[in-house]
PDB file of C-alpha atoms in Angstrom:
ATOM      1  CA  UNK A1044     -64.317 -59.248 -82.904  1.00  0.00           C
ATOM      2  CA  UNK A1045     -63.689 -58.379 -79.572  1.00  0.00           C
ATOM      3  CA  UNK A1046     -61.039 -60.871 -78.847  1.00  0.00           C
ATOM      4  CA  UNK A1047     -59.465 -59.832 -82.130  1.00  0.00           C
ATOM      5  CA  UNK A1048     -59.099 -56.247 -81.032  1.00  0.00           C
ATOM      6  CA  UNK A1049     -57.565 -57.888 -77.697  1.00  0.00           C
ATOM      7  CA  UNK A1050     -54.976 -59.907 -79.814  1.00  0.00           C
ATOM      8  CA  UNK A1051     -54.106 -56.783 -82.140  1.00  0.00           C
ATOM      9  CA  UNK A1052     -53.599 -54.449 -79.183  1.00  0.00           C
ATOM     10  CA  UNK A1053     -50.781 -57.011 -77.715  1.00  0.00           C
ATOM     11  CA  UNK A1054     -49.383 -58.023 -80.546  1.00  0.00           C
ATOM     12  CA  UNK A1055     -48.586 -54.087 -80.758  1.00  0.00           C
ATOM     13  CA  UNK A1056     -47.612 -53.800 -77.091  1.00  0.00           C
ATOM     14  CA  UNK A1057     -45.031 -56.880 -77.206  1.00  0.00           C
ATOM     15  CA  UNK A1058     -43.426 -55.188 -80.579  1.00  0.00           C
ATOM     16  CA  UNK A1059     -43.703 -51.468 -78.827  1.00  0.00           C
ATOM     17  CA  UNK A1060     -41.234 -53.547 -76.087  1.00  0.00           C
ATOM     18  CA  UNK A1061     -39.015 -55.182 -78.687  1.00  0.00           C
ATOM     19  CA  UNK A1062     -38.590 -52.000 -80.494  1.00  0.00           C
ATOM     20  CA  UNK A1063     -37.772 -50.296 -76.859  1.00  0.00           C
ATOM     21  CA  UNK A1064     -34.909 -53.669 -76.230  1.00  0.00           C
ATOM     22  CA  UNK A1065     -31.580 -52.001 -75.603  1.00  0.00           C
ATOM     23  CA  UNK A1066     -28.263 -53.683 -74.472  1.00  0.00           C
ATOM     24  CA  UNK A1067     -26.850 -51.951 -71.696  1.00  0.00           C
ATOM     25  CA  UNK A1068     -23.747 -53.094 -69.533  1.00  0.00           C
ATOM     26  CA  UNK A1069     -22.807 -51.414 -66.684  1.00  0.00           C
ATOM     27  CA  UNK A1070     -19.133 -52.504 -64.719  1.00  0.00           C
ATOM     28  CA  UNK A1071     -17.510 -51.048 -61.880  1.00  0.00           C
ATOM     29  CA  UNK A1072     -14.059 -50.892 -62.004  1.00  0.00           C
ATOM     30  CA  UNK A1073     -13.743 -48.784 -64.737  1.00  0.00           C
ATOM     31  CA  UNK A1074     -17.167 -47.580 -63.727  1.00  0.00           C
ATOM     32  CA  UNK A1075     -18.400 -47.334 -66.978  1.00  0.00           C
ATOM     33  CA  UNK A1076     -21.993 -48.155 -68.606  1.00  0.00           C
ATOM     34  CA  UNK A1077     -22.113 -48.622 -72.324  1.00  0.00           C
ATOM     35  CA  UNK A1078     -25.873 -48.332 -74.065  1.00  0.00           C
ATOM     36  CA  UNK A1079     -26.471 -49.219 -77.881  1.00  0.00           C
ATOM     37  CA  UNK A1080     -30.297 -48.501 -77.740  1.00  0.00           C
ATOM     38  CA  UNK A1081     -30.739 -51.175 -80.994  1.00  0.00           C
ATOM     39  CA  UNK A1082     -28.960 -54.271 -79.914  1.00  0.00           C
ATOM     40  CA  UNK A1083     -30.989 -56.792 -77.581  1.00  0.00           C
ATOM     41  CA  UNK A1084     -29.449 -57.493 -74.806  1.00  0.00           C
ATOM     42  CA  UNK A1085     -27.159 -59.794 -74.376  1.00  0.00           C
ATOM     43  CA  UNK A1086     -26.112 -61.760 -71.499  1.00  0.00           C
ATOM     44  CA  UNK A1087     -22.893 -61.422 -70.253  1.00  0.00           C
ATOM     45  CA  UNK A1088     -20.421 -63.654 -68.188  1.00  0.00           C
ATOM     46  CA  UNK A1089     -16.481 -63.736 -66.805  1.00  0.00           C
ATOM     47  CA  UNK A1090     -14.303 -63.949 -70.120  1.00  0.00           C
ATOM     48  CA  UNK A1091     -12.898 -67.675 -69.608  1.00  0.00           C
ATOM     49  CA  UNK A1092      -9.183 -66.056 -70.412  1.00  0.00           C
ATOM     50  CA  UNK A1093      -9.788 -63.595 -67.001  1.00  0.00           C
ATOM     51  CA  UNK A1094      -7.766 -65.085 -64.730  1.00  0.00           C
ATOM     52  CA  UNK A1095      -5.146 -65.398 -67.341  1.00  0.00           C
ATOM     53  CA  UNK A1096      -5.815 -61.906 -69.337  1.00  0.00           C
ATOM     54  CA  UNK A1097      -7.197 -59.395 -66.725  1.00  0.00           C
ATOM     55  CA  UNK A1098      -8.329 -56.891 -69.450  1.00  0.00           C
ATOM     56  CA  UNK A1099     -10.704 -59.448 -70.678  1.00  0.00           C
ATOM     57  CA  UNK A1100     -13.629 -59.379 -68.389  1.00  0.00           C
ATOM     58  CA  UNK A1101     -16.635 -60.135 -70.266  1.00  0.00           C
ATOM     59  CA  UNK A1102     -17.998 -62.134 -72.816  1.00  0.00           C
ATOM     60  CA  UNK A1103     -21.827 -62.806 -74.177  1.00  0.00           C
ATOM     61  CA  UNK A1104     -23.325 -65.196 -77.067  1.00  0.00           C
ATOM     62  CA  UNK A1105     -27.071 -64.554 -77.538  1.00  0.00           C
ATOM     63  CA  UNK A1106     -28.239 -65.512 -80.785  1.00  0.00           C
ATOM     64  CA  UNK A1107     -26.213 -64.222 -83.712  1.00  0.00           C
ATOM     65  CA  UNK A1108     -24.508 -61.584 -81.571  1.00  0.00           C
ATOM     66  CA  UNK A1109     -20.879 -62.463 -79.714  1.00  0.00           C
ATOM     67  CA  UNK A1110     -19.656 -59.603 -77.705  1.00  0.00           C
ATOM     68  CA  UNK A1111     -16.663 -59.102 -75.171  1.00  0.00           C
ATOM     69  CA  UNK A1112     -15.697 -56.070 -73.014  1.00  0.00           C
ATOM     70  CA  UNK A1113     -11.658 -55.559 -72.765  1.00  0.00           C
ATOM     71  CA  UNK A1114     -10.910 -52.856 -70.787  1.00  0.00           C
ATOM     72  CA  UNK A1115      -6.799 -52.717 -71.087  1.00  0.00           C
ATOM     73  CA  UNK A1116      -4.410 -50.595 -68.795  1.00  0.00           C
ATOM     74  CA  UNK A1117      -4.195 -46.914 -69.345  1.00  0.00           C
ATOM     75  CA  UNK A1118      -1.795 -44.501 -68.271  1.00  0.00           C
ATOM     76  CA  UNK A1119      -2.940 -42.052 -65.981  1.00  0.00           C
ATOM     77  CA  UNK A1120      -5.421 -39.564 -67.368  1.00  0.00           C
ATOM     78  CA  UNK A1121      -5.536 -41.507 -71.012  1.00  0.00           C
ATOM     79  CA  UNK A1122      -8.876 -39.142 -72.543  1.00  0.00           C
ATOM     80  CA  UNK A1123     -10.968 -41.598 -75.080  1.00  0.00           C
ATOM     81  CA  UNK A1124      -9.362 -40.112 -78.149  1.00  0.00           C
ATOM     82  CA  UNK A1125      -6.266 -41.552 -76.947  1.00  0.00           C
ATOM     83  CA  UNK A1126      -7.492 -45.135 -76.416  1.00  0.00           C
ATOM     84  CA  UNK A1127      -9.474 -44.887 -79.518  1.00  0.00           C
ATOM     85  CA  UNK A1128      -5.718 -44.169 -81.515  1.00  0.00           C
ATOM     86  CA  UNK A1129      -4.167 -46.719 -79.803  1.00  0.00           C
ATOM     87  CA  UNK A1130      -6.732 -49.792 -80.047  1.00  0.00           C
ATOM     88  CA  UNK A1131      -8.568 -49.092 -83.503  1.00  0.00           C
ATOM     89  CA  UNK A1132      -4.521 -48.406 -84.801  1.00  0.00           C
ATOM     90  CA  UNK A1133      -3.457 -51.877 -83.408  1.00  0.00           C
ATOM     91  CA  UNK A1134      -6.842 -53.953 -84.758  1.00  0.00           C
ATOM     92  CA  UNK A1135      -4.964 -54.838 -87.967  1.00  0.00           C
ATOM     93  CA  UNK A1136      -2.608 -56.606 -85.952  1.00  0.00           C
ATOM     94  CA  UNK A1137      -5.255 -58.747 -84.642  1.00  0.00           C
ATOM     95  CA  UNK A1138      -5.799 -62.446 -86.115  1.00  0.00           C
ATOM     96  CA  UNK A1139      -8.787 -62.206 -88.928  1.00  0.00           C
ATOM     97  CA  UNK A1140      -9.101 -58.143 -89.052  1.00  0.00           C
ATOM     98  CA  UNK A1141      -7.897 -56.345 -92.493  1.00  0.00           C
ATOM     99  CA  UNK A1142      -5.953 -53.846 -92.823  1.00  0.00           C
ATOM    100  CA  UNK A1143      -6.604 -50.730 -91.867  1.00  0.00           C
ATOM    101  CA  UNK A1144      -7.547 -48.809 -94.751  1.00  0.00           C
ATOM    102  CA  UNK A1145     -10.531 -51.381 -94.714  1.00  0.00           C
ATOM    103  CA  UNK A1146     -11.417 -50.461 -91.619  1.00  0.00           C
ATOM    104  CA  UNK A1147     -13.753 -47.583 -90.619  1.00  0.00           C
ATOM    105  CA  UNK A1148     -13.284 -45.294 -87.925  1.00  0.00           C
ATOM    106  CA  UNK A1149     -15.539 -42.647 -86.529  1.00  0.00           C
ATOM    107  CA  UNK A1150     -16.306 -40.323 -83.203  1.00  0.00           C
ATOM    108  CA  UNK A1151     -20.032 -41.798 -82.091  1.00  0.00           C
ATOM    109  CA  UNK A1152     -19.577 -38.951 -79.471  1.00  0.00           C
ATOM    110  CA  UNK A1153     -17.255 -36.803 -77.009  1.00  0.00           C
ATOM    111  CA  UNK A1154     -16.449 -39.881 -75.098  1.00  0.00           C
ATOM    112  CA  UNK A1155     -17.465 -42.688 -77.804  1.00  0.00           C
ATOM    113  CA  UNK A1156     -15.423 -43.770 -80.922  1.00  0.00           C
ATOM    114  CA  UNK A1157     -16.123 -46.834 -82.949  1.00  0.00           C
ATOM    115  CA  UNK A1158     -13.961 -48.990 -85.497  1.00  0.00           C
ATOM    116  CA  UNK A1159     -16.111 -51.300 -88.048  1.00  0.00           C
ATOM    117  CA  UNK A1160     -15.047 -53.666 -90.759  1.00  0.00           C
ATOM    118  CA  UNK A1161     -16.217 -56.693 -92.559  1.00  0.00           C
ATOM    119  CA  UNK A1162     -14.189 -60.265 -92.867  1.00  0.00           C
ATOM    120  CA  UNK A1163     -15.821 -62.071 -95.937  1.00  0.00           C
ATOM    121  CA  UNK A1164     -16.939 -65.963 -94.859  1.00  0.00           C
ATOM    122  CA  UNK A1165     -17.674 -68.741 -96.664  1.00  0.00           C
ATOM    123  CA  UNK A1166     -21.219 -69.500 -98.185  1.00  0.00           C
ATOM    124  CA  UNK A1167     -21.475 -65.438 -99.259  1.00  0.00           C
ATOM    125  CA  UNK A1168     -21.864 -64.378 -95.685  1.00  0.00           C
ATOM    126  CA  UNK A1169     -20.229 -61.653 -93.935  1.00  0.00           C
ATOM    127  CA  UNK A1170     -18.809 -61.127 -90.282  1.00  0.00           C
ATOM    128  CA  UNK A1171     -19.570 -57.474 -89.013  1.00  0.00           C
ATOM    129  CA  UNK A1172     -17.714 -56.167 -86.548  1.00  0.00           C
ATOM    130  CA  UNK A1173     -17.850 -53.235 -84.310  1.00  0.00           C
ATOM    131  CA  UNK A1174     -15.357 -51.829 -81.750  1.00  0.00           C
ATOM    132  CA  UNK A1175     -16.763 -48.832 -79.430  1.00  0.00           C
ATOM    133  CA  UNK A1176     -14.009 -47.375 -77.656  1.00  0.00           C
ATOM    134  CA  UNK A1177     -13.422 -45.115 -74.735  1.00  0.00           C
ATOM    135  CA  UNK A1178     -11.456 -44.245 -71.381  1.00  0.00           C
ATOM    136  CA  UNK A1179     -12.839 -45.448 -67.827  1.00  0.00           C
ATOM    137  CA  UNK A1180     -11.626 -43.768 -65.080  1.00  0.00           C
ATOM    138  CA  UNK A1181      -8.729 -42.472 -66.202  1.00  0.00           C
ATOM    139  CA  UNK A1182      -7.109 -45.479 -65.359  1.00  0.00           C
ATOM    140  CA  UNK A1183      -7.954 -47.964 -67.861  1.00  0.00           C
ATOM    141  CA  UNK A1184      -9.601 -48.389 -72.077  1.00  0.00           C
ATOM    142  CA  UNK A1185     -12.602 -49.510 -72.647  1.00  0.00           C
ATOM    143  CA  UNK A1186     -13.476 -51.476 -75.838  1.00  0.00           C
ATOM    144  CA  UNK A1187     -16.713 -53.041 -76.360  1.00  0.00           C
ATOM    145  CA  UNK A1188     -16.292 -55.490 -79.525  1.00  0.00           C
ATOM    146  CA  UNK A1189     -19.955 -56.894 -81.218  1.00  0.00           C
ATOM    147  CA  UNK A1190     -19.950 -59.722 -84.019  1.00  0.00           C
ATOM    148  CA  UNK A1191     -22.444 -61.122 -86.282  1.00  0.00           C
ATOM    149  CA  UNK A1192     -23.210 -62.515 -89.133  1.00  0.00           C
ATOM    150  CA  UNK A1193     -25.186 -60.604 -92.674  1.00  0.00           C
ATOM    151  CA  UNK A1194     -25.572 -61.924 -95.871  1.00  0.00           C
ATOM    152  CA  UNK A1195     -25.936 -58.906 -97.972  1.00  0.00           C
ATOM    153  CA  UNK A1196     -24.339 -55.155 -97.985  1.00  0.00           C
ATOM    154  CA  UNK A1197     -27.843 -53.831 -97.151  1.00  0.00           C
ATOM    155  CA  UNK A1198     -28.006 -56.033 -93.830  1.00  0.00           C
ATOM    156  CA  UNK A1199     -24.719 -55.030 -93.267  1.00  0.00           C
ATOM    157  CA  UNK A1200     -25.170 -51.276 -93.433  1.00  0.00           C
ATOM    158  CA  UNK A1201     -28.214 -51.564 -91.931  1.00  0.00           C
ATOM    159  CA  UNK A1202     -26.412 -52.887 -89.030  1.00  0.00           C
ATOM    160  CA  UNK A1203     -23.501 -50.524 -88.514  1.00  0.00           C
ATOM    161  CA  UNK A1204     -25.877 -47.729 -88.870  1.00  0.00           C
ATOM    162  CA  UNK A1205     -28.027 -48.844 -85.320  1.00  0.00           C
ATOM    163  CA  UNK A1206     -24.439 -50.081 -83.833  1.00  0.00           C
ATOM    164  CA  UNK A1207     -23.341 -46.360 -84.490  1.00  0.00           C
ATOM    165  CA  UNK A1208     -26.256 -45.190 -81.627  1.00  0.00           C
ATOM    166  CA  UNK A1209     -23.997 -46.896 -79.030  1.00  0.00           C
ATOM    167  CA  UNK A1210     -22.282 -45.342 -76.334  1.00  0.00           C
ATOM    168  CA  UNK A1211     -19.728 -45.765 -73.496  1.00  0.00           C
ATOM    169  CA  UNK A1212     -20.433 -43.310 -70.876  1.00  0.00           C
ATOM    170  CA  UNK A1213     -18.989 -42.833 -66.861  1.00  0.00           C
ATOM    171  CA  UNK A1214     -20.743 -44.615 -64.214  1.00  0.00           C
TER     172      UNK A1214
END
């Protein structure tokens, strides 16, 4: 009984530090962190299109999660609002994203503003995406994109509702 009680009490401790699993990126230059308290971290590398494609620094695969950090040019003293307008308005544009009364827009927070939307895939299943978007430095955007896969609405809301507790803050 003893060893039972043993088992129980880790089995509670190892789920107390999934529960507490965060993904948190810090970079320097812009010196920006961004948090989202309910997404495991991920690891992330150089962006193989760097060297080609400065803005994209970093990418990560973990699981059923891709993300990348792009952190385009910004004029001088570009406030988040402002690179929020100009990347969630040009996502449409992008290969695969709908149009953009399809996708959802909303302020997470003063510095922290996220575009979300859904490309249907084959088999039923359903790409999520999520775009957190602010200003580093006031030199440069910051855009944080996270992918993966759900196979109902439920799962799906479910998902944009814990990406929502993200956050891109100054280092």
């Amino acid at each position: 009984m003893k060893f039972k009680a043993h088992l129980c009490a880790a089995a509670a401790l190892a789920a107390s530090f999934a529960a507490h699993a965060e993904f948190s990126l810090e970079v320097d230059a812009p010196a920006v962190r961004v948090v989202i308290p309910e997404l495991p971290q991920v690891q992330m590398e150089a962006h193989p299109s760097h060297k080609e494609h400065a803005n994209l620094r970093l990418i990560g695969v973990d699981g059923p999660y891709m993300v990348t950090l792009n952190t385009p040019d910004a004029d001088a003293g570009m406030k988040p609002q402002q690179c929020a307008n100009i990347i969630a308005g040009a996502l449409s544009k992008r290969p695969g994203v709908p149009h953009q009364d399809r996708i959802t827009r909303s302020r997470l927070n003063p510095d922290t503003f996220a575009a979300m939307y859904v490309v249907p895939k084959k088999g039923g299943q359903m790409q999520l995406n999520a775009h957190l978007i602010s200003a580093g430095g006031g030199t440069h955007c910051v855009e944080l994109h996270i992918a993966t896969l759900a196979a109902s609405e439920a799962e799906a809301q479910a998902w944009f509702r814990k990406v929502a507790g993200g956050r891109i803050e100054p280092k």
